[in-house]
PDB file of N, CA and C in Angstrom:
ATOM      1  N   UNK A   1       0.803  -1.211   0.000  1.00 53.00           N
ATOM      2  CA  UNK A   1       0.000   0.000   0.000  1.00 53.00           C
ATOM      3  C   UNK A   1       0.839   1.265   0.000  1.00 53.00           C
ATOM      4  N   UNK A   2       1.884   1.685   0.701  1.00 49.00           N
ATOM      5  CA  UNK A   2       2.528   2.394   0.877  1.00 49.00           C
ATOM      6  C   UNK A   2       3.493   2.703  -0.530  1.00 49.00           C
ATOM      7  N   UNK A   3       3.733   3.197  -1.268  1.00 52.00           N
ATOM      8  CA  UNK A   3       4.461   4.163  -2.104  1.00 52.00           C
ATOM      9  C   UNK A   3       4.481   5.687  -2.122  1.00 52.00           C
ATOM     10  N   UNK A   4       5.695   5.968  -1.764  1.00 49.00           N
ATOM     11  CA  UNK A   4       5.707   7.366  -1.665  1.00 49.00           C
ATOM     12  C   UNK A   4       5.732   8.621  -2.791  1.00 49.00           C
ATOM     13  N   UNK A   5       5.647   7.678  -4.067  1.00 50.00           N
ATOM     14  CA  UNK A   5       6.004   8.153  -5.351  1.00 50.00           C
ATOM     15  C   UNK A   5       4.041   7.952  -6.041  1.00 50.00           C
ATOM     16  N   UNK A   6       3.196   7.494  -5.295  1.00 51.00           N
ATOM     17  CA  UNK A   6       1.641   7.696  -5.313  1.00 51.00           C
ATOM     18  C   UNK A   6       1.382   8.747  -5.505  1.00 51.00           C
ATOM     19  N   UNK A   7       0.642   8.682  -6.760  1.00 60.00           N
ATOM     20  CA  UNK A   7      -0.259   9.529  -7.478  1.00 60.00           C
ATOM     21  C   UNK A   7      -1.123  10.726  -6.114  1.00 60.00           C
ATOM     22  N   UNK A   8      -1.953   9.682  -5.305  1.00 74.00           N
ATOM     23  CA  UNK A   8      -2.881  10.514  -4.612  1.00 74.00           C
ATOM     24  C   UNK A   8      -2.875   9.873  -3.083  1.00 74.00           C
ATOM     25  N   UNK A   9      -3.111  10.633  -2.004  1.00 89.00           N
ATOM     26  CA  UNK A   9      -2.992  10.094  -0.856  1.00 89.00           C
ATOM     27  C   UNK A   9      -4.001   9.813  -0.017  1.00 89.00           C
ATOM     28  N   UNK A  10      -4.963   9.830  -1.419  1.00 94.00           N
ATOM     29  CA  UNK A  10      -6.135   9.318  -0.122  1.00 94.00           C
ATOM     30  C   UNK A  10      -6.678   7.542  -0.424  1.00 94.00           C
ATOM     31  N   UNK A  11      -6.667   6.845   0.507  1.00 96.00           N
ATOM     32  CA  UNK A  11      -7.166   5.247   0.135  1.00 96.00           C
ATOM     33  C   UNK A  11      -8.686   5.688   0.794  1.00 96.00           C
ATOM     34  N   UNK A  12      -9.597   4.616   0.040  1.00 96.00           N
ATOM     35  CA  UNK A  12     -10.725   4.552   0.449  1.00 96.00           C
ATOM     36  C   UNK A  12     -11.103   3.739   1.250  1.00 96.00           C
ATOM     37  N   UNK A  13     -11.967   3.104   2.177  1.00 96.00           N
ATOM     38  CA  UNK A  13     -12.461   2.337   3.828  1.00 96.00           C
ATOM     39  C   UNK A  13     -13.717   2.168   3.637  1.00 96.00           C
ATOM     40  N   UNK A  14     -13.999   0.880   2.694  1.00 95.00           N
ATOM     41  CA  UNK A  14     -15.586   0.729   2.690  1.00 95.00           C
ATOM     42  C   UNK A  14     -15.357  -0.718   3.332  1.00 95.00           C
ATOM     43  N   UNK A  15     -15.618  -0.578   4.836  1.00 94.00           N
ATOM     44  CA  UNK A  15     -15.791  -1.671   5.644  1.00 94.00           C
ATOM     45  C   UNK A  15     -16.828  -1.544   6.721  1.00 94.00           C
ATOM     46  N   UNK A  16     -18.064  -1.989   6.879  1.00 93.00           N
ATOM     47  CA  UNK A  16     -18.817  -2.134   8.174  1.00 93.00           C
ATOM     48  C   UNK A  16     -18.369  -2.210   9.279  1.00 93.00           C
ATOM     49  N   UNK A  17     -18.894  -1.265  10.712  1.00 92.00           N
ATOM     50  CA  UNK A  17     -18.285  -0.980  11.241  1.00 92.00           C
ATOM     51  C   UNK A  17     -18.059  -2.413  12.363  1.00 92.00           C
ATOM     52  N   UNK A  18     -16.686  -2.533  12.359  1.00 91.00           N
ATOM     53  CA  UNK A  18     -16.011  -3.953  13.293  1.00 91.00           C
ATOM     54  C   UNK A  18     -14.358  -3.980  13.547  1.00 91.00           C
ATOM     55  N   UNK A  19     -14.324  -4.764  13.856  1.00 91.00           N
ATOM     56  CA  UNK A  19     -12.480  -5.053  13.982  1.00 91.00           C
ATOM     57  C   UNK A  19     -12.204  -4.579  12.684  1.00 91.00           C
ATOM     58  N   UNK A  20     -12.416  -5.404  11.589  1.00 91.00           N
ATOM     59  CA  UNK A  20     -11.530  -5.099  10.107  1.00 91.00           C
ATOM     60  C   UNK A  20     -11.689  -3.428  10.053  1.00 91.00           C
ATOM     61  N   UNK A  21     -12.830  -2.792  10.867  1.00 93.00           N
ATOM     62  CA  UNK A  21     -12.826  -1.375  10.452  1.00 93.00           C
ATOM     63  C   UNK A  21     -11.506  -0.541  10.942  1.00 93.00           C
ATOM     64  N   UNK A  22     -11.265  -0.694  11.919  1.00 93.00           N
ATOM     65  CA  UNK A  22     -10.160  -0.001  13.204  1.00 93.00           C
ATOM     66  C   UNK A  22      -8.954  -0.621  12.291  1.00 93.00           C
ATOM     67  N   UNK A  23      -8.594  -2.003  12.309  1.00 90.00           N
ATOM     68  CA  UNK A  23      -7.681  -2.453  11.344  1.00 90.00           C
ATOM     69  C   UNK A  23      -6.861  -1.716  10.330  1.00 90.00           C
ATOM     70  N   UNK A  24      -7.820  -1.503   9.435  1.00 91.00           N
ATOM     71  CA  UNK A  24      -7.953  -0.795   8.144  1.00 91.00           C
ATOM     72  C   UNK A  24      -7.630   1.222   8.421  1.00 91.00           C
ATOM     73  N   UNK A  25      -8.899   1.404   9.390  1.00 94.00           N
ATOM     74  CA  UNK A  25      -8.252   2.728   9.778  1.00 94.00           C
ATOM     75  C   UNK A  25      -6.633   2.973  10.356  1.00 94.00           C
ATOM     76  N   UNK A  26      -6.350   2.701  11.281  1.00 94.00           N
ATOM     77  CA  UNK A  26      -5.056   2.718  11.601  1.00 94.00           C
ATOM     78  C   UNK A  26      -3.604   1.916  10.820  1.00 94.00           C
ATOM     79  N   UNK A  27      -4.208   0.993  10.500  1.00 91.00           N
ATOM     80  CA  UNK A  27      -3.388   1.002   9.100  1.00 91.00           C
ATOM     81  C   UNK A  27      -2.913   2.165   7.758  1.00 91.00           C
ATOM     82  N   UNK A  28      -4.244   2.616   7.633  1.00 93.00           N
ATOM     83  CA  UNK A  28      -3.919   3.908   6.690  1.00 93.00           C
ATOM     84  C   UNK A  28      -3.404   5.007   7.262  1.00 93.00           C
ATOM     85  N   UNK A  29      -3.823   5.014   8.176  1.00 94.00           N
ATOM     86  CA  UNK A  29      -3.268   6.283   9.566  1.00 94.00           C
ATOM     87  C   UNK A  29      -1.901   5.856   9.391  1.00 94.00           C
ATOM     88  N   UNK A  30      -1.016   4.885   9.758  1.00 95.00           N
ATOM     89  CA  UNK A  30       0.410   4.411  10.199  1.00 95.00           C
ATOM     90  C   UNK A  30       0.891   4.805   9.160  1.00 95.00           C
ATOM     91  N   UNK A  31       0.676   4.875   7.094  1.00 92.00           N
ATOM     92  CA  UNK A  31       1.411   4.799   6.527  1.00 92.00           C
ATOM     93  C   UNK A  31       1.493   6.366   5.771  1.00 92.00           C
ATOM     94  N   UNK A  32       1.003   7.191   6.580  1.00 92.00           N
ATOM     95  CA  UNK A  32       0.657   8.558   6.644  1.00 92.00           C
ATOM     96  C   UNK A  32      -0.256   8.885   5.360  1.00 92.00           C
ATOM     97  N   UNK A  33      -1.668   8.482   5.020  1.00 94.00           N
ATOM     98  CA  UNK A  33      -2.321   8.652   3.931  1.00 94.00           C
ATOM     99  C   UNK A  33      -3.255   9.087   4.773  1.00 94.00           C
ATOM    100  N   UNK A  34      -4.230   9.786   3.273  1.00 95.00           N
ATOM    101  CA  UNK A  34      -5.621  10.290   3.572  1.00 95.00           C
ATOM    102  C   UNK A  34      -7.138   9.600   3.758  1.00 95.00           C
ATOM    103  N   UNK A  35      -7.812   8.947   5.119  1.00 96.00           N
ATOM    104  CA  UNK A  35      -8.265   7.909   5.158  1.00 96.00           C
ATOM    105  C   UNK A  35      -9.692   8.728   4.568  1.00 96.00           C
ATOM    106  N   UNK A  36     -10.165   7.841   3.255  1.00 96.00           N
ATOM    107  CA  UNK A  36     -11.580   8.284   2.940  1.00 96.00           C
ATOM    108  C   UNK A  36     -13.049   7.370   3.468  1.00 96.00           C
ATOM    109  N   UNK A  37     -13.405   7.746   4.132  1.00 96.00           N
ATOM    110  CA  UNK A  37     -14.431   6.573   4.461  1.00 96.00           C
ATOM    111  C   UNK A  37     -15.509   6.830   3.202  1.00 96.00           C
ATOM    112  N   UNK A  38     -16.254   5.657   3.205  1.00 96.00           N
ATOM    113  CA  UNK A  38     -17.111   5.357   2.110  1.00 96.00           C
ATOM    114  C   UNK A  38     -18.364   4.037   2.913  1.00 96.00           C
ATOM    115  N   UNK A  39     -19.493   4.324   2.849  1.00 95.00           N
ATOM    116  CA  UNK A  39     -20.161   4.020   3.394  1.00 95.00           C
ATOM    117  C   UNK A  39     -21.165   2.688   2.474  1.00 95.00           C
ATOM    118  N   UNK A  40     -21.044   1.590   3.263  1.00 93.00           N
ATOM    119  CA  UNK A  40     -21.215   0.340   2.413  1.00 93.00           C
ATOM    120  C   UNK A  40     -21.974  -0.050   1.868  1.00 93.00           C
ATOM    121  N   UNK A  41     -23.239   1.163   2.419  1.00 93.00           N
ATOM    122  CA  UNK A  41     -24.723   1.027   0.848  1.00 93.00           C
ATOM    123  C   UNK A  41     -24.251   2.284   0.032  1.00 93.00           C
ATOM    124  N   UNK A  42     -23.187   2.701  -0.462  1.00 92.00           N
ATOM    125  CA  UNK A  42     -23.137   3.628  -1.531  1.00 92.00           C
ATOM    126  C   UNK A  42     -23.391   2.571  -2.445  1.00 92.00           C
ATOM    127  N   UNK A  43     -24.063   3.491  -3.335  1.00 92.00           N
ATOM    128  CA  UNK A  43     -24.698   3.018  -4.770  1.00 92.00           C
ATOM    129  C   UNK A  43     -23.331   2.898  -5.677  1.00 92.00           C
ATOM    130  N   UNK A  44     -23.640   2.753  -6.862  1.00 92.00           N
ATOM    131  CA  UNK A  44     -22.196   2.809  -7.913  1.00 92.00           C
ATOM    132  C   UNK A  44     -21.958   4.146  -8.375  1.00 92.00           C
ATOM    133  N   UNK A  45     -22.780   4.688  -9.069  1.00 92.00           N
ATOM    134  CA  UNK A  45     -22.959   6.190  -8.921  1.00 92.00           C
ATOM    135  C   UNK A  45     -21.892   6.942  -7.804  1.00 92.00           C
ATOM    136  N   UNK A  46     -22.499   6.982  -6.672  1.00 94.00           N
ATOM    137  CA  UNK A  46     -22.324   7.066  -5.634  1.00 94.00           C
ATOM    138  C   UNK A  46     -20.939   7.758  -5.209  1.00 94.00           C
ATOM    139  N   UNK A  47     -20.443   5.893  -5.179  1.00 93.00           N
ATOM    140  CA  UNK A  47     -18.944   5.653  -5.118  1.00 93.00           C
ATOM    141  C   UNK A  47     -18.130   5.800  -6.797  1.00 93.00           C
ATOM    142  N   UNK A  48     -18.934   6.016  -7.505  1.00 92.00           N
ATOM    143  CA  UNK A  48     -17.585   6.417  -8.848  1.00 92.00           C
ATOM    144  C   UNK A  48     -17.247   8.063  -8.125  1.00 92.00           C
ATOM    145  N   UNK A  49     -18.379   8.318  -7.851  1.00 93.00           N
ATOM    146  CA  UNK A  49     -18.189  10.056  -8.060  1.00 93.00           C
ATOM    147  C   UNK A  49     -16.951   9.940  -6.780  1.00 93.00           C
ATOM    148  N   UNK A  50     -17.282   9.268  -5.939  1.00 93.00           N
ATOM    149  CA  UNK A  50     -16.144   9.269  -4.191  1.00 93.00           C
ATOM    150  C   UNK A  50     -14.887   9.512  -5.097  1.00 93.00           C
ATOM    151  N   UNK A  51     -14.427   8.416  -5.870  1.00 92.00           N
ATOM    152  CA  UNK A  51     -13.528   7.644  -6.216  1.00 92.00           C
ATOM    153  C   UNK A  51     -12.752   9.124  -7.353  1.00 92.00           C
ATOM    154  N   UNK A  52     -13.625   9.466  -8.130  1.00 91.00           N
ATOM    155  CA  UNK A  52     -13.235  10.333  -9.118  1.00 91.00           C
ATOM    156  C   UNK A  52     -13.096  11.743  -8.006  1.00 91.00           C
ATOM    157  N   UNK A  53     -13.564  12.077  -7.128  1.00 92.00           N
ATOM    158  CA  UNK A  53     -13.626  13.798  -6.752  1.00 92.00           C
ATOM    159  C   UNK A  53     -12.038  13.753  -5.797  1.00 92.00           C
ATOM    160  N   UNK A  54     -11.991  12.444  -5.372  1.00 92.00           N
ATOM    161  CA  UNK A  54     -11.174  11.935  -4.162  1.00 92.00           C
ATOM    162  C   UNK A  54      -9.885  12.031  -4.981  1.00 92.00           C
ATOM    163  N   UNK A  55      -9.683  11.362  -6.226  1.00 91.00           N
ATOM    164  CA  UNK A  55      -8.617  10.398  -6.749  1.00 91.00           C
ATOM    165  C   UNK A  55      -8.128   9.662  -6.036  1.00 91.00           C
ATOM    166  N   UNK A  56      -8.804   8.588  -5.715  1.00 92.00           N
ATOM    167  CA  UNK A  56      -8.558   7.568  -5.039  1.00 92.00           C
ATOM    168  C   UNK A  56      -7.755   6.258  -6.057  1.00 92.00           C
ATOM    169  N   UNK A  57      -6.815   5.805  -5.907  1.00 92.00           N
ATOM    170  CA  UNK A  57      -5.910   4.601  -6.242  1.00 92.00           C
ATOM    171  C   UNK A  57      -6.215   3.143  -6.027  1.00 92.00           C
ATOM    172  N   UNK A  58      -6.875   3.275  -4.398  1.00 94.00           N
ATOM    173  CA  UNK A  58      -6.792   2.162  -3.391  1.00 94.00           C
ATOM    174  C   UNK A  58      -7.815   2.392  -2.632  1.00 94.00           C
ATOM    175  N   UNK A  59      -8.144   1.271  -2.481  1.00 94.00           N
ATOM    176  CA  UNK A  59      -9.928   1.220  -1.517  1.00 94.00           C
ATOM    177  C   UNK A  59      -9.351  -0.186  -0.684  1.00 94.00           C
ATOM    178  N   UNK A  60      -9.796  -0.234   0.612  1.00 95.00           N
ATOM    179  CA  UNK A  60      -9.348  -0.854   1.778  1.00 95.00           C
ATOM    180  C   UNK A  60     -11.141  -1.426   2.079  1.00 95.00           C
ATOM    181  N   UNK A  61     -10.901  -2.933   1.911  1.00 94.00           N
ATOM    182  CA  UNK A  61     -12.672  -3.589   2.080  1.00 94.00           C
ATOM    183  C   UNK A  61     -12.339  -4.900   3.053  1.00 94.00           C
ATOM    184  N   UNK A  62     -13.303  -5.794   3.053  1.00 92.00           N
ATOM    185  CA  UNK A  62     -12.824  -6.980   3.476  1.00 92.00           C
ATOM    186  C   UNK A  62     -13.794  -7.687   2.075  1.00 92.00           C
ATOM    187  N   UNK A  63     -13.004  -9.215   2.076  1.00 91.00           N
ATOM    188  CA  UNK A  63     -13.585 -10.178   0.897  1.00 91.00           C
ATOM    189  C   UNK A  63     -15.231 -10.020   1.160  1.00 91.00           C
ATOM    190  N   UNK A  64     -15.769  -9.664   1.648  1.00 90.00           N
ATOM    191  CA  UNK A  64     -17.619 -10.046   1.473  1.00 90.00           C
ATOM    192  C   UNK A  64     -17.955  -8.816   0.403  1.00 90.00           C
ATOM    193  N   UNK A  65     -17.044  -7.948   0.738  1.00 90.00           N
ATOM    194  CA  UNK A  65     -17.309  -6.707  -0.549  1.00 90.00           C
ATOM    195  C   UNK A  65     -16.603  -6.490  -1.843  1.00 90.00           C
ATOM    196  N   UNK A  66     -16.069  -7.539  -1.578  1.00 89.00           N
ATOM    197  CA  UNK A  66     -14.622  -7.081  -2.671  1.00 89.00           C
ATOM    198  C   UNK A  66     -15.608  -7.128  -4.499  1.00 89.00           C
ATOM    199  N   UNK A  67     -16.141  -8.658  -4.329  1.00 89.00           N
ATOM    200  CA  UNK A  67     -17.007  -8.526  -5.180  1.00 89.00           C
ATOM    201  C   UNK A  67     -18.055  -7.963  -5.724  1.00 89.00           C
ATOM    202  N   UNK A  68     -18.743  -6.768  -4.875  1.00 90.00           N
ATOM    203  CA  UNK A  68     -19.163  -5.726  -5.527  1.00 90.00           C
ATOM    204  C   UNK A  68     -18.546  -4.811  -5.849  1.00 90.00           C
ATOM    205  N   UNK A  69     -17.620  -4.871  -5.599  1.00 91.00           N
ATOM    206  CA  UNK A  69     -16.741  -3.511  -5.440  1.00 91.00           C
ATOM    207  C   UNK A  69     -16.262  -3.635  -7.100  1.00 91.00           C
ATOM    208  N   UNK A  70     -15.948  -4.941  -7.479  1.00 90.00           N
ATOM    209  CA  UNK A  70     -15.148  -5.433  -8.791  1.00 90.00           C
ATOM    210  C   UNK A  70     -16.470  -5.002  -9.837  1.00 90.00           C
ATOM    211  N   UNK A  71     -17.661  -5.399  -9.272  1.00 90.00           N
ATOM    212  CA  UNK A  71     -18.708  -5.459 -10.405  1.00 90.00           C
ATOM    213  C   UNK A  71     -19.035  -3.762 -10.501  1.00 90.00           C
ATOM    214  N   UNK A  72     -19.109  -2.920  -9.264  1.00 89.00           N
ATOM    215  CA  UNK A  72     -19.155  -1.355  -9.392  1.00 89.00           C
ATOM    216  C   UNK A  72     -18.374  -0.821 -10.250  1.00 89.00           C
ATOM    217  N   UNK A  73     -16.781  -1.079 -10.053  1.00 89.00           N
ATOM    218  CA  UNK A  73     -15.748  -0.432 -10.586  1.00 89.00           C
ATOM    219  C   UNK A  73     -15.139  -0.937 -12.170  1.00 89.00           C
ATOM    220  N   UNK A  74     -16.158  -1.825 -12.445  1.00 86.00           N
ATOM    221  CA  UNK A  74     -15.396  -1.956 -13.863  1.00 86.00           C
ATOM    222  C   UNK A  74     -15.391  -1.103 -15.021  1.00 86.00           C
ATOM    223  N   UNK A  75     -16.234  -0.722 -14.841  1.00 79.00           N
ATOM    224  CA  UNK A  75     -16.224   1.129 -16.018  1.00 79.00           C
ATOM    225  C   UNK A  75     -16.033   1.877 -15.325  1.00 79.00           C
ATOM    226  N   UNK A  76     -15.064   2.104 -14.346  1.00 80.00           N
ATOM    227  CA  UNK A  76     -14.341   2.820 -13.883  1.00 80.00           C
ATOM    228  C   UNK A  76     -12.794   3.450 -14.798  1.00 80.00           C
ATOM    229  N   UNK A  77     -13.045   4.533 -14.861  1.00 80.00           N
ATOM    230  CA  UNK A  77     -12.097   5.124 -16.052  1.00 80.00           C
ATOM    231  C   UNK A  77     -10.108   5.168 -15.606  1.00 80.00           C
ATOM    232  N   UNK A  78     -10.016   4.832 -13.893  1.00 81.00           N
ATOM    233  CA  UNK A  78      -9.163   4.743 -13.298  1.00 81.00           C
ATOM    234  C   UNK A  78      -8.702   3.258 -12.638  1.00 81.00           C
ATOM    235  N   UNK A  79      -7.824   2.766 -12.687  1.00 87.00           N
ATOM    236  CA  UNK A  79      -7.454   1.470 -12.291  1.00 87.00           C
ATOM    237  C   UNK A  79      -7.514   1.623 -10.534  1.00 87.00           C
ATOM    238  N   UNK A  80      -7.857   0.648 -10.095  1.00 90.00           N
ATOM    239  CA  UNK A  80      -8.568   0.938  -8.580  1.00 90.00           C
ATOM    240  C   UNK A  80      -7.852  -0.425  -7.794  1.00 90.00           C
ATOM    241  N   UNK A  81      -7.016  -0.651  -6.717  1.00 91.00           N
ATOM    242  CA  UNK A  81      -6.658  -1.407  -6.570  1.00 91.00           C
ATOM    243  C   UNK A  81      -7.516  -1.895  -5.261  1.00 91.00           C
ATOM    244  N   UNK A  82      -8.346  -2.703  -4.718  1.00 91.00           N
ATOM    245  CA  UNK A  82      -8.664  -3.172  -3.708  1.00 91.00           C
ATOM    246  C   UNK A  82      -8.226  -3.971  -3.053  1.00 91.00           C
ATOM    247  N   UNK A  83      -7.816  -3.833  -1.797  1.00 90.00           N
ATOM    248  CA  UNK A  83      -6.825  -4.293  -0.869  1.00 90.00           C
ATOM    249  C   UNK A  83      -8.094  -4.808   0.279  1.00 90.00           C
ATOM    250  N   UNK A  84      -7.884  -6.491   0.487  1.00 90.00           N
ATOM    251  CA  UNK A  84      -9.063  -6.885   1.586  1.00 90.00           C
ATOM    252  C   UNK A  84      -8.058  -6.870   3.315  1.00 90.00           C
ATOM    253  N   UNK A  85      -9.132  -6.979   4.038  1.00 88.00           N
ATOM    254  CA  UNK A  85      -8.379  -6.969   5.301  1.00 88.00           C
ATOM    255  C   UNK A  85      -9.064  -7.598   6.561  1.00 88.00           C
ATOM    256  N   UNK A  86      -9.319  -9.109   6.454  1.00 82.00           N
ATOM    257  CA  UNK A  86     -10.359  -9.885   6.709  1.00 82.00           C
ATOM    258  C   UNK A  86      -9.775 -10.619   8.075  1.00 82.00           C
ATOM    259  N   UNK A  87     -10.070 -10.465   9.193  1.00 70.00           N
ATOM    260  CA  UNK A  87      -9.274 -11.642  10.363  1.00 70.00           C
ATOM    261  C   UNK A  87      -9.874 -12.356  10.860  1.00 70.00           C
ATOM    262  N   UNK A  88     -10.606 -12.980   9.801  1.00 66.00           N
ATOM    263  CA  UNK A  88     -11.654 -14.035  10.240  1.00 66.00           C
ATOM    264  C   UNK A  88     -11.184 -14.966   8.794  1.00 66.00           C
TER     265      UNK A  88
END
């Protein structure tokens, strides 16, 4: 996750709120980025516009979302890397 030579510094945090949430937050916190939260009934709409106003790179989920996230973001005009973070 961490490159210092990154385009944009904000990762996105579409995780329900639990352990993986705090996880994920302080993780992005530690590697000095801009934590965007994103809220897990955003529509696609929604979250393109997050993703495009933000310039977001990287979105921080756990696997139960990852797969919408893939089916939201595929006409997505920016390559989007989703990073899961699951401790279960």
């Amino acid at each position: 996750l961490y490159n210092s030579r990154s385009e944009s510094n904000n990762i996105g945090l579409i995780i329900p709120n639990s352990i993986d949430y705090i996880i994920g937050y302080f993780t992005i916190s530690y590697i000095d980025r801009v934590i965007v939260p994103i809220n897990v009934q955003s529509k696609r709409e929604e979250l393109l516009n997050i993703i495009q106003y933000c310039g977001m790179k990287v979105i921080v989920s756990v696997s139960e979302y990852a797969g919408e996230l893939q089916k939201n973001l595929k006409d997505c005009n920016s390559k989007i890397l989703i990073f899961c973070v699951d401790t279960e």
